PDB file of C-alpha atoms and ligand atoms in Angstrom:
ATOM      1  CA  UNK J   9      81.153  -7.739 130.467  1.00 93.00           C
ATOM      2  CA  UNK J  10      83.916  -4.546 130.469  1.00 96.00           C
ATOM      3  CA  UNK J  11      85.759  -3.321 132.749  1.00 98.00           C
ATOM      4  CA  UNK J  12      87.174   0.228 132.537  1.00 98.00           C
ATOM      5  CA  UNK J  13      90.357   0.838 133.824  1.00 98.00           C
ATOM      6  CA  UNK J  14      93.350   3.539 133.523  1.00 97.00           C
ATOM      7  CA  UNK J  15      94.228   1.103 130.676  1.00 96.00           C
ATOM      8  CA  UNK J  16      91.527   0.922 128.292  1.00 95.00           C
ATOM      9  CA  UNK J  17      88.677  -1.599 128.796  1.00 96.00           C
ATOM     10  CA  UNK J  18      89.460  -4.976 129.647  1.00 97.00           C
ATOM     11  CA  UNK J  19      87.379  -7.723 128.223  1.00 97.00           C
ATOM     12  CA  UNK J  20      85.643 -10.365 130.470  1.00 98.00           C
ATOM     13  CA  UNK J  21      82.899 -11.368 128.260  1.00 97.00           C
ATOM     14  CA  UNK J  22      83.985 -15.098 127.502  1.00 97.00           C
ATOM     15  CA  UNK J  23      87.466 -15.609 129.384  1.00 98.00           C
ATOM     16  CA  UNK J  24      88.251 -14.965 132.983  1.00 98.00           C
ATOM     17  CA  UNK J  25      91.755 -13.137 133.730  1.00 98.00           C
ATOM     18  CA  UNK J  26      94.043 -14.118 136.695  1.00 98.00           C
ATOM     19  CA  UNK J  27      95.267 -11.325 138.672  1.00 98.00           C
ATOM     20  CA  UNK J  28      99.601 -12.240 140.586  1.00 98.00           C
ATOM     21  CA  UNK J  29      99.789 -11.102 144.059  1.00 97.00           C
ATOM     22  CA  UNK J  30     102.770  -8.926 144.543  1.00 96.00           C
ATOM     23  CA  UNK J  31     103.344  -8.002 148.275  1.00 94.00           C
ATOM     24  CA  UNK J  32     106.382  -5.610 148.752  1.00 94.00           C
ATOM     25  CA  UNK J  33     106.032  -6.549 152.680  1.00 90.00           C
ATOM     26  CA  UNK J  34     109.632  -6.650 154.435  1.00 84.00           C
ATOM     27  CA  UNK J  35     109.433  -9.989 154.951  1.00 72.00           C
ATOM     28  CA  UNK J  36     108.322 -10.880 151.226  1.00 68.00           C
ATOM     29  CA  UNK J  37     111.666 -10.130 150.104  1.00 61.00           C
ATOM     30  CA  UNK J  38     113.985  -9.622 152.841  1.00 47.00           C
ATOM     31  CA  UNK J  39     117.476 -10.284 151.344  1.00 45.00           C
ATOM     32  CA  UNK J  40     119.147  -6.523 152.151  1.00 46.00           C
ATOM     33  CA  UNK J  41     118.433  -3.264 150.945  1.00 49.00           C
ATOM     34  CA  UNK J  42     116.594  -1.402 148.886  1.00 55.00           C
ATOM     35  CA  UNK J  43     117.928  -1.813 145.527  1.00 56.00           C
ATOM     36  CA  UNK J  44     118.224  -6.035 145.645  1.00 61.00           C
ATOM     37  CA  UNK J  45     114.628  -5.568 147.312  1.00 90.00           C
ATOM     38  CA  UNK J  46     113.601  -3.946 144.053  1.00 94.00           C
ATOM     39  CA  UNK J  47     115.098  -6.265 141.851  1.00 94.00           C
ATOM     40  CA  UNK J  48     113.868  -9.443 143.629  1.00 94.00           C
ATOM     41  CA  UNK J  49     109.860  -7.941 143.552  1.00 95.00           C
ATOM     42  CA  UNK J  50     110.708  -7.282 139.922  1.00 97.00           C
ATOM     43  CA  UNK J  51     111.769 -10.703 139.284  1.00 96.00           C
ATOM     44  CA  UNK J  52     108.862 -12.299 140.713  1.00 96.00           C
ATOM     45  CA  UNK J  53     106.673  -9.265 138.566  1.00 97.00           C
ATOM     46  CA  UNK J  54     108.104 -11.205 136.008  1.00 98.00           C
ATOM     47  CA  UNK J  55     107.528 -14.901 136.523  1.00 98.00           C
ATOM     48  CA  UNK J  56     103.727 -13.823 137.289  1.00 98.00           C
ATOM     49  CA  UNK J  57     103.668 -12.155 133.752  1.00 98.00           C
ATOM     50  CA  UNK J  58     105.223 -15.041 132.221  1.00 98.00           C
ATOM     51  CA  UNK J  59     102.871 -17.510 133.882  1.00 98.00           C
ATOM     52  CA  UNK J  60     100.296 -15.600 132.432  1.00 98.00           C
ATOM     53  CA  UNK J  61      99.116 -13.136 134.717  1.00 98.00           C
ATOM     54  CA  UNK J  62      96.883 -10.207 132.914  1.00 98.00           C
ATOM     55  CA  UNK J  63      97.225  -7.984 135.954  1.00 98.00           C
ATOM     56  CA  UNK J  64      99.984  -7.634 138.704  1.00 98.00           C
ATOM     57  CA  UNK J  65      98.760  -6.374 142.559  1.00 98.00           C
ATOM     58  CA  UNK J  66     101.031  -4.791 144.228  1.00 97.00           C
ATOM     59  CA  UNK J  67     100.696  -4.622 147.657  1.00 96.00           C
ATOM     60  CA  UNK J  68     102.521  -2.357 150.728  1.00 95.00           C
ATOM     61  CA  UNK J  69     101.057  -3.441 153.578  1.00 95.00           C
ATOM     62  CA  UNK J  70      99.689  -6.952 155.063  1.00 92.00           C
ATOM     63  CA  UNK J  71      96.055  -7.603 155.298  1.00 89.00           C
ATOM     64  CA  UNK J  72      96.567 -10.776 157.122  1.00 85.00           C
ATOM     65  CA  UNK J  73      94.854 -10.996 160.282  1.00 83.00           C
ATOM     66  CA  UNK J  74      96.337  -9.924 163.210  1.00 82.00           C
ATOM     67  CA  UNK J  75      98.795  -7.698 160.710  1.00 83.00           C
ATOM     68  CA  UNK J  76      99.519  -4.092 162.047  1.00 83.00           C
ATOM     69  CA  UNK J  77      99.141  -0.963 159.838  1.00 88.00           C
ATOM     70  CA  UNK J  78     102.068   0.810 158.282  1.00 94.00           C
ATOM     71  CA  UNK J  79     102.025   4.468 157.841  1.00 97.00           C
ATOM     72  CA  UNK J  80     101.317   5.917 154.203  1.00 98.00           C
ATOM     73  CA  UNK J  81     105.181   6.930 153.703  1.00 98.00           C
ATOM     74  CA  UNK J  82     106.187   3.037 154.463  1.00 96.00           C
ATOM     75  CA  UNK J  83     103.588   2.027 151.940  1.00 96.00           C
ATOM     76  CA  UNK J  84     104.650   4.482 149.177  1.00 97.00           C
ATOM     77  CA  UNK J  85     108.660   3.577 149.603  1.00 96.00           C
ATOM     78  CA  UNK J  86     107.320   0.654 149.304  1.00 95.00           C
ATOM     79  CA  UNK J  87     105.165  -0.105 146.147  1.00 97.00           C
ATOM     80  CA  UNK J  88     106.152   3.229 144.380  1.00 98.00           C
ATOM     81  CA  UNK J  89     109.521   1.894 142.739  1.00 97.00           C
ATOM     82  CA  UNK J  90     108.606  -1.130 141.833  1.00 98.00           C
ATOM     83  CA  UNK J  91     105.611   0.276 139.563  1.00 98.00           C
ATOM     84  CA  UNK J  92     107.809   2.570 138.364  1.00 98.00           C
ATOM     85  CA  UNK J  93     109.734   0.336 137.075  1.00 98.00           C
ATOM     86  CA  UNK J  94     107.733  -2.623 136.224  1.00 98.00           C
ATOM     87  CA  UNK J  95     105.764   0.472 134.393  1.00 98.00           C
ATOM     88  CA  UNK J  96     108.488   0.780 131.861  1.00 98.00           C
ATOM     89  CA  UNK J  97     108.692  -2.499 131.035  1.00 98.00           C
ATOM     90  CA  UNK J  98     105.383  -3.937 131.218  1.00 98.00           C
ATOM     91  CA  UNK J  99     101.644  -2.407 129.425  1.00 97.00           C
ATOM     92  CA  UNK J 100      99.694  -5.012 131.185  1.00 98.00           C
ATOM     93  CA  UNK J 101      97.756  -4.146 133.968  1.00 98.00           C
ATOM     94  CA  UNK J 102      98.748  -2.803 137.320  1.00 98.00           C
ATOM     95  CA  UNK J 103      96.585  -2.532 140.576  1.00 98.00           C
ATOM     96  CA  UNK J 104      98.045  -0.638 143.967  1.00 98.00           C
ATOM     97  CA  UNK J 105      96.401  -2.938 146.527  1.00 98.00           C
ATOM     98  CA  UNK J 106      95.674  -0.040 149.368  1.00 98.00           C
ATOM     99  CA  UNK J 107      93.175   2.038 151.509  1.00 97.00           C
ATOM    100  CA  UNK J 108      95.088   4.703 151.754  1.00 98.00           C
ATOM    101  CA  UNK J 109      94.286   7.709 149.369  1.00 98.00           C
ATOM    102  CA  UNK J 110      97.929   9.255 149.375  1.00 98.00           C
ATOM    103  CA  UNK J 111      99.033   6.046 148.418  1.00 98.00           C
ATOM    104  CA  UNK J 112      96.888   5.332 145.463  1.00 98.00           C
ATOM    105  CA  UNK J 113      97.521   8.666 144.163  1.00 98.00           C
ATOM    106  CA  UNK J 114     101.095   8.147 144.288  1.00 98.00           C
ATOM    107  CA  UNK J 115     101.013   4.697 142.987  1.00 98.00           C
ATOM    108  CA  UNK J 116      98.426   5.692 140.296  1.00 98.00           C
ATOM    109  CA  UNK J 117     101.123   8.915 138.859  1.00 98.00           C
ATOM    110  CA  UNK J 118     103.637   5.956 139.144  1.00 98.00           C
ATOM    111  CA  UNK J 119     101.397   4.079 136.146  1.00 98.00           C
ATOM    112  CA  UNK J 120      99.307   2.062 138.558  1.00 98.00           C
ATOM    113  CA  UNK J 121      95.615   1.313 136.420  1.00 98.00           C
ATOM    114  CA  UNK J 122      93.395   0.243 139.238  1.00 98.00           C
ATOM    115  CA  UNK J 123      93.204   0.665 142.730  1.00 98.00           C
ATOM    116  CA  UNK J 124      92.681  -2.481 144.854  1.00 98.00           C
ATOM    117  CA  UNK J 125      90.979  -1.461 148.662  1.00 98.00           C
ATOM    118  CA  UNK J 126      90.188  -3.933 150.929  1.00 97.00           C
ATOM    119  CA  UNK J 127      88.317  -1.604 153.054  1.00 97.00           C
ATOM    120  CA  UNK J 128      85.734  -0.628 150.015  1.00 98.00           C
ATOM    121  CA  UNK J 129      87.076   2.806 149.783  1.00 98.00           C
ATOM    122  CA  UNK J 130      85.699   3.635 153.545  1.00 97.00           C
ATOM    123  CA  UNK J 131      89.020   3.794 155.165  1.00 97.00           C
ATOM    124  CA  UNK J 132      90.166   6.737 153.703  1.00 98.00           C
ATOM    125  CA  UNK J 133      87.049   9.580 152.858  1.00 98.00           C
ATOM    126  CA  UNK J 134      89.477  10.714 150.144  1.00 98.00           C
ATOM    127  CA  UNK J 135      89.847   7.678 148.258  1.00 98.00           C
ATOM    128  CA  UNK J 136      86.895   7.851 145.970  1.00 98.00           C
ATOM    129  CA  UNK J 137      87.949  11.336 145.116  1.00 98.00           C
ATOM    130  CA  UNK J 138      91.163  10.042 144.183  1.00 98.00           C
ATOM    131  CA  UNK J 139      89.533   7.215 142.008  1.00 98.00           C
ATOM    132  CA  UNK J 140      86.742   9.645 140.567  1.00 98.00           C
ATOM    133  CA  UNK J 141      89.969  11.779 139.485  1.00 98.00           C
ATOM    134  CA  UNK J 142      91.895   9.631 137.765  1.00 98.00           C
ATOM    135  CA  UNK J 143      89.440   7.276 136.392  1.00 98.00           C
ATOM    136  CA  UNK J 144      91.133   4.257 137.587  1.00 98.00           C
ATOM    137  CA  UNK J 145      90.050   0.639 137.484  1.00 98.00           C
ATOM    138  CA  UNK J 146      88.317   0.438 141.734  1.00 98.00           C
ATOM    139  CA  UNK J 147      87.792  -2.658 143.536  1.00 98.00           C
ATOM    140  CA  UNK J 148      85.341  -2.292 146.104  1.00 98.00           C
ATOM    141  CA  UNK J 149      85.976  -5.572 148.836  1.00 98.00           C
ATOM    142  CA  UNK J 150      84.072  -6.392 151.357  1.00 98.00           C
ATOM    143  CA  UNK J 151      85.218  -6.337 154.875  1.00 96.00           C
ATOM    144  CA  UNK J 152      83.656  -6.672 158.291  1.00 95.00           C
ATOM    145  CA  UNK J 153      85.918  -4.529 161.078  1.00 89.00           C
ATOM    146  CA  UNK J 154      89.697  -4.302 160.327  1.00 88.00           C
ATOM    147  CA  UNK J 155      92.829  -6.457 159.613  1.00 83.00           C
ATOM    148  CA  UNK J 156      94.147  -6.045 163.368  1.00 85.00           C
ATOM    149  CA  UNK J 157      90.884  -7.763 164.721  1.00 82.00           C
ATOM    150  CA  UNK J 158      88.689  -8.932 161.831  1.00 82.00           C
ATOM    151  CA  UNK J 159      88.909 -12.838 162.714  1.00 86.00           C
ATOM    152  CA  UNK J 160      88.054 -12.463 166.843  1.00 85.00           C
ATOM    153  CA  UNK J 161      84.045 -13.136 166.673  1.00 89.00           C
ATOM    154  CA  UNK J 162      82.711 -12.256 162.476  1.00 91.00           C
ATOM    155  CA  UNK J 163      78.962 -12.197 162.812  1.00 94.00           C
ATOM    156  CA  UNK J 164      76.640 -12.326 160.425  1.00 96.00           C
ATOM    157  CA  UNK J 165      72.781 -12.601 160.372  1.00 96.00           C
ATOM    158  CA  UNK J 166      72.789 -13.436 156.468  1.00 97.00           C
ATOM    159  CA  UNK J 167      76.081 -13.204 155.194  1.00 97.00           C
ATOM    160  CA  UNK J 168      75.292 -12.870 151.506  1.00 98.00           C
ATOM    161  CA  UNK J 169      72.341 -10.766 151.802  1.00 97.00           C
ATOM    162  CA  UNK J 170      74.624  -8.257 154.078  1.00 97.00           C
ATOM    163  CA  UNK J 171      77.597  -8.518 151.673  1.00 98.00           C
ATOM    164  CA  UNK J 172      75.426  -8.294 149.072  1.00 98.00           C
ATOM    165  CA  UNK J 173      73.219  -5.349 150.237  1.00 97.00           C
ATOM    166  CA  UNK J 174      76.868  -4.123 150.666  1.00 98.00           C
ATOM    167  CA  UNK J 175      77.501  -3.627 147.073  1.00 98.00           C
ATOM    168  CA  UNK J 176      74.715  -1.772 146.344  1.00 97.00           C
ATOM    169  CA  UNK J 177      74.996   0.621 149.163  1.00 98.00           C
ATOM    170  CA  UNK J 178      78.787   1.222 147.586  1.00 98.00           C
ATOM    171  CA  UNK J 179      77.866   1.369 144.242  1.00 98.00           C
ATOM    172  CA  UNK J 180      75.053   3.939 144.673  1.00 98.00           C
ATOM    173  CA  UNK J 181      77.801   5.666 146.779  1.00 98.00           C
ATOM    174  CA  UNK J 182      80.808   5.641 144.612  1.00 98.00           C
ATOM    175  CA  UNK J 183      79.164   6.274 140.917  1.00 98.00           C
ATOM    176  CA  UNK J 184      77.382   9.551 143.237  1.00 98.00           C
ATOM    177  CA  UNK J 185      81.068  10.395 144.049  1.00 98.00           C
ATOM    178  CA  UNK J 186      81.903  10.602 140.575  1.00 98.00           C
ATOM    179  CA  UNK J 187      83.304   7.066 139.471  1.00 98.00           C
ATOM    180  CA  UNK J 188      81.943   5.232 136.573  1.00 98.00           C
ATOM    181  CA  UNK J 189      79.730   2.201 137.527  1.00 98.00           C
ATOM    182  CA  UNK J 190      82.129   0.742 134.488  1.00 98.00           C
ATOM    183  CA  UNK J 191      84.974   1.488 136.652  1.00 98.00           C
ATOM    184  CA  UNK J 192      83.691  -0.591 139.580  1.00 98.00           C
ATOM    185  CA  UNK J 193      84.560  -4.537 140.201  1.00 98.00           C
ATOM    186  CA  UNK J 194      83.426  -6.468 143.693  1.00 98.00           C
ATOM    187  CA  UNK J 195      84.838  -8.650 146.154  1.00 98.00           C
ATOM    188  CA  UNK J 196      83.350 -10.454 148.721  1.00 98.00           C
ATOM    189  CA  UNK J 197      86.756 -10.350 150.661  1.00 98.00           C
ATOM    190  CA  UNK J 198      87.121 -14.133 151.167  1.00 98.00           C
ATOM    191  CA  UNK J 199      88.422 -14.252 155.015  1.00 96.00           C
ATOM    192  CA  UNK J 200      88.316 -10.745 155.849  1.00 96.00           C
ATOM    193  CA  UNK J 201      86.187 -10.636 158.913  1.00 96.00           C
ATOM    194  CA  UNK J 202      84.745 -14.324 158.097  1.00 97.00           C
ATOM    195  CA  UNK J 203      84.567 -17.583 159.515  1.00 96.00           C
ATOM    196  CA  UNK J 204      85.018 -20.523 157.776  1.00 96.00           C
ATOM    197  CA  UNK J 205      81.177 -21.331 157.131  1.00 97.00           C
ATOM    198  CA  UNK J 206      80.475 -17.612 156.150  1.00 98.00           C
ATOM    199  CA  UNK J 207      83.395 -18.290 153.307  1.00 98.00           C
ATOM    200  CA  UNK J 208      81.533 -21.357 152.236  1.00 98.00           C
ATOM    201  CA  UNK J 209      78.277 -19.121 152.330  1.00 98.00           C
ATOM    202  CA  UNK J 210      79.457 -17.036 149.935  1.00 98.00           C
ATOM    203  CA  UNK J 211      81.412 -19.098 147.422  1.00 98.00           C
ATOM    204  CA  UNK J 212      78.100 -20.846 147.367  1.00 98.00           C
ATOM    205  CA  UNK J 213      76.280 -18.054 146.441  1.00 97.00           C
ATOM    206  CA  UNK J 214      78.688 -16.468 143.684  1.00 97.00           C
ATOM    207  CA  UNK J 215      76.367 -15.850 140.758  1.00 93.00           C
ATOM    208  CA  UNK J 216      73.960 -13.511 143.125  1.00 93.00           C
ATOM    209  CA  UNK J 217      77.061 -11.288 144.714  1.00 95.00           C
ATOM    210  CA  UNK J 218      78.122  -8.652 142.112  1.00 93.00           C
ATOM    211  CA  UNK J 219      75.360  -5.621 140.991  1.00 94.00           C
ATOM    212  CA  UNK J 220      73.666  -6.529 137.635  1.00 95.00           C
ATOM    213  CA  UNK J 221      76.763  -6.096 134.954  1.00 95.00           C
ATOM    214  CA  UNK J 222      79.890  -5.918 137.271  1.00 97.00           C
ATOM    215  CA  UNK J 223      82.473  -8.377 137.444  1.00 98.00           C
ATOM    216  CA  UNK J 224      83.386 -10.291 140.408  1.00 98.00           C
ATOM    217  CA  UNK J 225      86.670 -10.688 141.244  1.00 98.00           C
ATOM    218  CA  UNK J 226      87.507 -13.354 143.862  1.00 98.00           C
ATOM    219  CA  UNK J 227      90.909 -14.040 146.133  1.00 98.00           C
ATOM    220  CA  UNK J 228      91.190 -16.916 147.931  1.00 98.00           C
ATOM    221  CA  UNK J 229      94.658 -18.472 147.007  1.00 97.00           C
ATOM    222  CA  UNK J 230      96.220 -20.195 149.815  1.00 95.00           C
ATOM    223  CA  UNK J 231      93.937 -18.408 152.496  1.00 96.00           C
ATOM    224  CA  UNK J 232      93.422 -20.012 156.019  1.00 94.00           C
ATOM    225  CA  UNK J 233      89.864 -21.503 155.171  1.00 96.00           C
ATOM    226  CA  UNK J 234      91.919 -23.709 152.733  1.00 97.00           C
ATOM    227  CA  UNK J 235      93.981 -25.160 155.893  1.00 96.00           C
ATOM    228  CA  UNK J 236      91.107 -25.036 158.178  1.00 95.00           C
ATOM    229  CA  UNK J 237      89.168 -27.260 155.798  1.00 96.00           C
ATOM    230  CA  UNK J 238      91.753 -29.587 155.007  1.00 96.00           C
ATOM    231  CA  UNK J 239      93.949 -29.854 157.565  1.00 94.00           C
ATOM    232  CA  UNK J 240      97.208 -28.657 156.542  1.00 88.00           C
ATOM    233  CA  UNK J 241      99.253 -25.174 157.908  1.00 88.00           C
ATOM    234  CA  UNK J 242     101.609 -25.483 154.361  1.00 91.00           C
ATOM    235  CA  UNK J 243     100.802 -22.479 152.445  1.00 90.00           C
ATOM    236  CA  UNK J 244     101.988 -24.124 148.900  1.00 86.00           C
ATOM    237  CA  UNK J 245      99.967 -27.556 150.049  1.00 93.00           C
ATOM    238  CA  UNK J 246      96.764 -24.906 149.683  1.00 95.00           C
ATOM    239  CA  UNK J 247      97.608 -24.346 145.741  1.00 96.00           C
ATOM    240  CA  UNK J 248      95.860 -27.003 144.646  1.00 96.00           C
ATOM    241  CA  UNK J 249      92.699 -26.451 146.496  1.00 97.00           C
ATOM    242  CA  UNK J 250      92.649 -22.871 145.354  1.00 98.00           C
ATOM    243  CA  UNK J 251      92.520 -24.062 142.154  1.00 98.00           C
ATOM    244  CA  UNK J 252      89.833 -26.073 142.506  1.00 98.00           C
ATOM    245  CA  UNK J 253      87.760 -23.088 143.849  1.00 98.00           C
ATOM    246  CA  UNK J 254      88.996 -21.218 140.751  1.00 98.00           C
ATOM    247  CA  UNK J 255      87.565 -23.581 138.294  1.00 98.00           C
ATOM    248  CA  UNK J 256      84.311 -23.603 140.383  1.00 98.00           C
ATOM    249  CA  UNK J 257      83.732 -19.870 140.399  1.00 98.00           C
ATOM    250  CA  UNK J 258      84.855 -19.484 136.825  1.00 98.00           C
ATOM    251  CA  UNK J 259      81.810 -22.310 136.136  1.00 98.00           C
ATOM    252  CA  UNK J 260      79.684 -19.406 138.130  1.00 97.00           C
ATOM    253  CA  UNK J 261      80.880 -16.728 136.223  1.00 97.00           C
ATOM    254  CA  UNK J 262      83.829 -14.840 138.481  1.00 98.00           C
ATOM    255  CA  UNK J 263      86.073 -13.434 135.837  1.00 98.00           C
ATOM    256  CA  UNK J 264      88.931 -12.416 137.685  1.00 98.00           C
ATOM    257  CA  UNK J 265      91.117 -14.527 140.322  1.00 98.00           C
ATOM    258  CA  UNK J 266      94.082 -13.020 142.326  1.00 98.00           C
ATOM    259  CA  UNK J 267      96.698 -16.028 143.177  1.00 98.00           C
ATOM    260  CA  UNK J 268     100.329 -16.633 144.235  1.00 96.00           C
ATOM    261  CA  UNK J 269     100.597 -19.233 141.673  1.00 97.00           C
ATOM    262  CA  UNK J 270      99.025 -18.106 138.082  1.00 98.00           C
ATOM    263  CA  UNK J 271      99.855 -20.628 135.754  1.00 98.00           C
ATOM    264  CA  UNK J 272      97.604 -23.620 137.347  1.00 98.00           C
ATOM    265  CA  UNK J 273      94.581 -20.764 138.109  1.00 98.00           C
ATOM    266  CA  UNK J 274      94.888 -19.743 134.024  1.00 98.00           C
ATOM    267  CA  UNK J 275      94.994 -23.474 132.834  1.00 98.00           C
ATOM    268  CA  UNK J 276      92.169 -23.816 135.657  1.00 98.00           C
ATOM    269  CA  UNK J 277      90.032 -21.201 134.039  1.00 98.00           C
ATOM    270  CA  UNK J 278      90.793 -22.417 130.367  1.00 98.00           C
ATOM    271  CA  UNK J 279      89.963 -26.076 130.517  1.00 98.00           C
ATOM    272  CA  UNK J 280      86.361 -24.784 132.663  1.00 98.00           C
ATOM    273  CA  UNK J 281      85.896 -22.613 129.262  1.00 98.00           C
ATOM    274  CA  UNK J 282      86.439 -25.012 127.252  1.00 98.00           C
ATOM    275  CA  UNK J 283      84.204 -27.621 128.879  1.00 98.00           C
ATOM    276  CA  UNK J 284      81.346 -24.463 129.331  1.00 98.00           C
ATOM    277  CA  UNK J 285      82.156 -24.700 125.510  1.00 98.00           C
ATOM    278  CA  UNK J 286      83.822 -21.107 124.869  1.00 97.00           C
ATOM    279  CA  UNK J 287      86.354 -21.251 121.854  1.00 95.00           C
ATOM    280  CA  UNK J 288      89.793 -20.449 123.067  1.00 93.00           C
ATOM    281  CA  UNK J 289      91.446 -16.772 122.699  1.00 88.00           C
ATOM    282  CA  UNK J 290      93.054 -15.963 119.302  1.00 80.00           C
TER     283      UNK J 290
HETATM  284  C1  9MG E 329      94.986  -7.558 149.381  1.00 73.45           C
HETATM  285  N1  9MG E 329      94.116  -8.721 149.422  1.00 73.45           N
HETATM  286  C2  9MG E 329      94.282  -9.844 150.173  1.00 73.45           C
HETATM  287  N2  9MG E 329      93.267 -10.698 149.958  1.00 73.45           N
HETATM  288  C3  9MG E 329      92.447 -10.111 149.047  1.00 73.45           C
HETATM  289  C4  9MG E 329      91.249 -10.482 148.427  1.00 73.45           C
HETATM  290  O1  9MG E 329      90.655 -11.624 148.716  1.00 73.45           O
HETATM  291  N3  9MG E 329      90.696  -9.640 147.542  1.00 73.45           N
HETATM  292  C5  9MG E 329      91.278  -8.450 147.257  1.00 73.45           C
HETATM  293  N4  9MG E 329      90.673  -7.641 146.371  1.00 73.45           N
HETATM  294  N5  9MG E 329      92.427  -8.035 147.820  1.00 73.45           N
HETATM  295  C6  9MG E 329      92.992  -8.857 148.692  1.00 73.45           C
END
C-alpha cells in the first residue's frame, strides 16, 4: 500500500510508520514569548524525529473536548514558524493538523506535505480545493458534531457501518473534487464524538474501516477511553496502554499511529512485524 503525499510516496506495504504529535497550543509550551516558544516546539520536533518518528503533526488548535476554536490568524502564528523552520532542517514528513483552509494553505507554502482535518474536510468548503491544488498527503477523520460539544450524548445506530459508510461518501466526494484517491488516508477519529463502547466498536472492527487500498491511520495515544477503561486521570500512566492498542492494530493492518511517545509505538510496531514474520527494514 502507497500513500502519495507532497513528499513523494510513502511506503506502507510491510512496515507501519508512527506519526509525533506536535501541538503549538499556548499551554503546550508556555515558557514566554515567541521566539523561546519556537525553540522549545522545535526541540521536542526533534526528540520525536530522533525517537523515530517518520512524520511530525503539527497542530494550532485543541481538539480536546470541550476546547474552544481559535481564529485562522492564531492558528497560522502559530504552526507557520515552526514548519518553517523544522522545514529547513528536516525532509521527513510534515502534516498541518487543521480544518481550516487558510491555514493549510499557509502551512502547506511553509513545506507542510499533508494536511491532517479532523472534521473530514467539511468544516471548511474550501479545503478540498486547497488539497486538490497542491496535491498534498489528506487525512479524512471521522467526527460526529464538533470539539466544543462532541462528548455530551454520541449516538450511533451502528457505529462502524456509519463511520464506515462515512468513508465512502468522502472518498467519492473528495477524488470528484479533484484529489487523488492515492492522496487519501482514514481515521475513524478515536474519541471524537464517541463513547467509550463506540471506541471499542471500532478498534474491533479495524480491518473493515478504510476503502479497499487506503491506509488507516489511527490516534489514540493517551486519549480519555484509556483512563476511562483503566482507571487512571495520569496522561503518561496511558502510554503503555496505547501501546498495546498499537501493536493490536498493527496485527490488523493500521499502518500509521500518531503518539506523544514514538519510540515504544515504533518498537511496538516492529516486534508485531516481526512476529507476523516481515523481515526488518534495510
Ligand atoms: C488532531 N488529532 C487529535 N486526535 C486525532 C486523531 O485521533 N486522529 C487524527 N487524524 N488527528 C487527531
Amino acid at each position: 500500500m502507497i500513500w502519495k503525499t507532497r513528499r513523494g510516496s510513502l511506503d506502507l506495504t510491510r512496515h507501519g510508520r508512527v506519526m509525533g504529535i506536535l501541538n503549538v497550543t499556548p499551554d503546550s509550551f508556555s515558557d514566554g514569548g515567541a521566539h523561546s516558544s519556537l525553540d522549545a516546539a522545535l526541540a521536542h520536533a526533534r526528540t520525536l524525529i530522533r525517537a523515530g518518528a517518520s512524520l511530525i503533526d503539527i497542530g494550532g488548535e485543541s481538539t480536546r473536548p470541550g476546547a474552544a476554536p481559535v481564529s485562522a490568524e492564531a492558528e497560522i502564528a502559530r504552526t507557520v514558524p515552526v514548519i518553517t523552520a523544522l522545514r529547513a532542517e528536516w525532509d521527513g514528513l510534515i502534516s498541518i493538523d487543521t480544518s481550516k483552509a487558510s491555514v493549510a494553505n499557509r502551512a502547506l507554502e511553509a513545506g507542510a506535505d499533508i494536511v491532517n482535518d479532523v472534521s473530514g474536510l467539511q468544516a471548511d468548503p474550501s479545503m478540498a480545493d486547497v488539497c486538490a491544488a497542491s496535491a498534498c498527503g489528506v487525512i479524512v477523520m471521522h467526527m460526529q458534531g464538533e470539539p466544543r460539544t462532541m462528548q455530551i450524548a454520541p449516538h450511533y445506530d451502528d457505529v462502524v457501518a456509519e463511520v464506515g459508510a462515512f468513508f465512502a461518501r468522502r472518498m467519492a466526494s473528495l477524488t470528484a473534487a479533484g484529489i487523488a484517491p492515492e492522496a487519501l488516508c482514514f481515521d475513524p477519529g478515536i474519541g471524537f464524538g464517541k463513547n467509550l463502547e463506540h471506541n471499542l466498536s471500532l478498534l474491533r472492527s479495524l480491518p473493515r474501516l478504510a476503502p479497499p487500498g487506503s491506509p488507516l491511520l489511527l490516534g489514540v495515544s493517551r486519549k480519555s477511553f484509556i483512563g476511562r477503561l483503566l482507571g487512571n486521570d495520569d496522561l503518561t500512566l496511558r502510554d503503555w496502554p496505547t501501546v498495546a492498542i498499537t501493536s493490536q492494530a498493527r496485527v490488523h493492518g493500521v499502518m500509521l499511529h500518531r503518539v506523544h511517545d514514538v519510540r515504544p509505538n515504533l518498537e511496538a510496531l516492529r516486534m508485531t512485524e516481526a512476529i507476523l514474520g516481515i523481515a526488518p527494514e534495510e
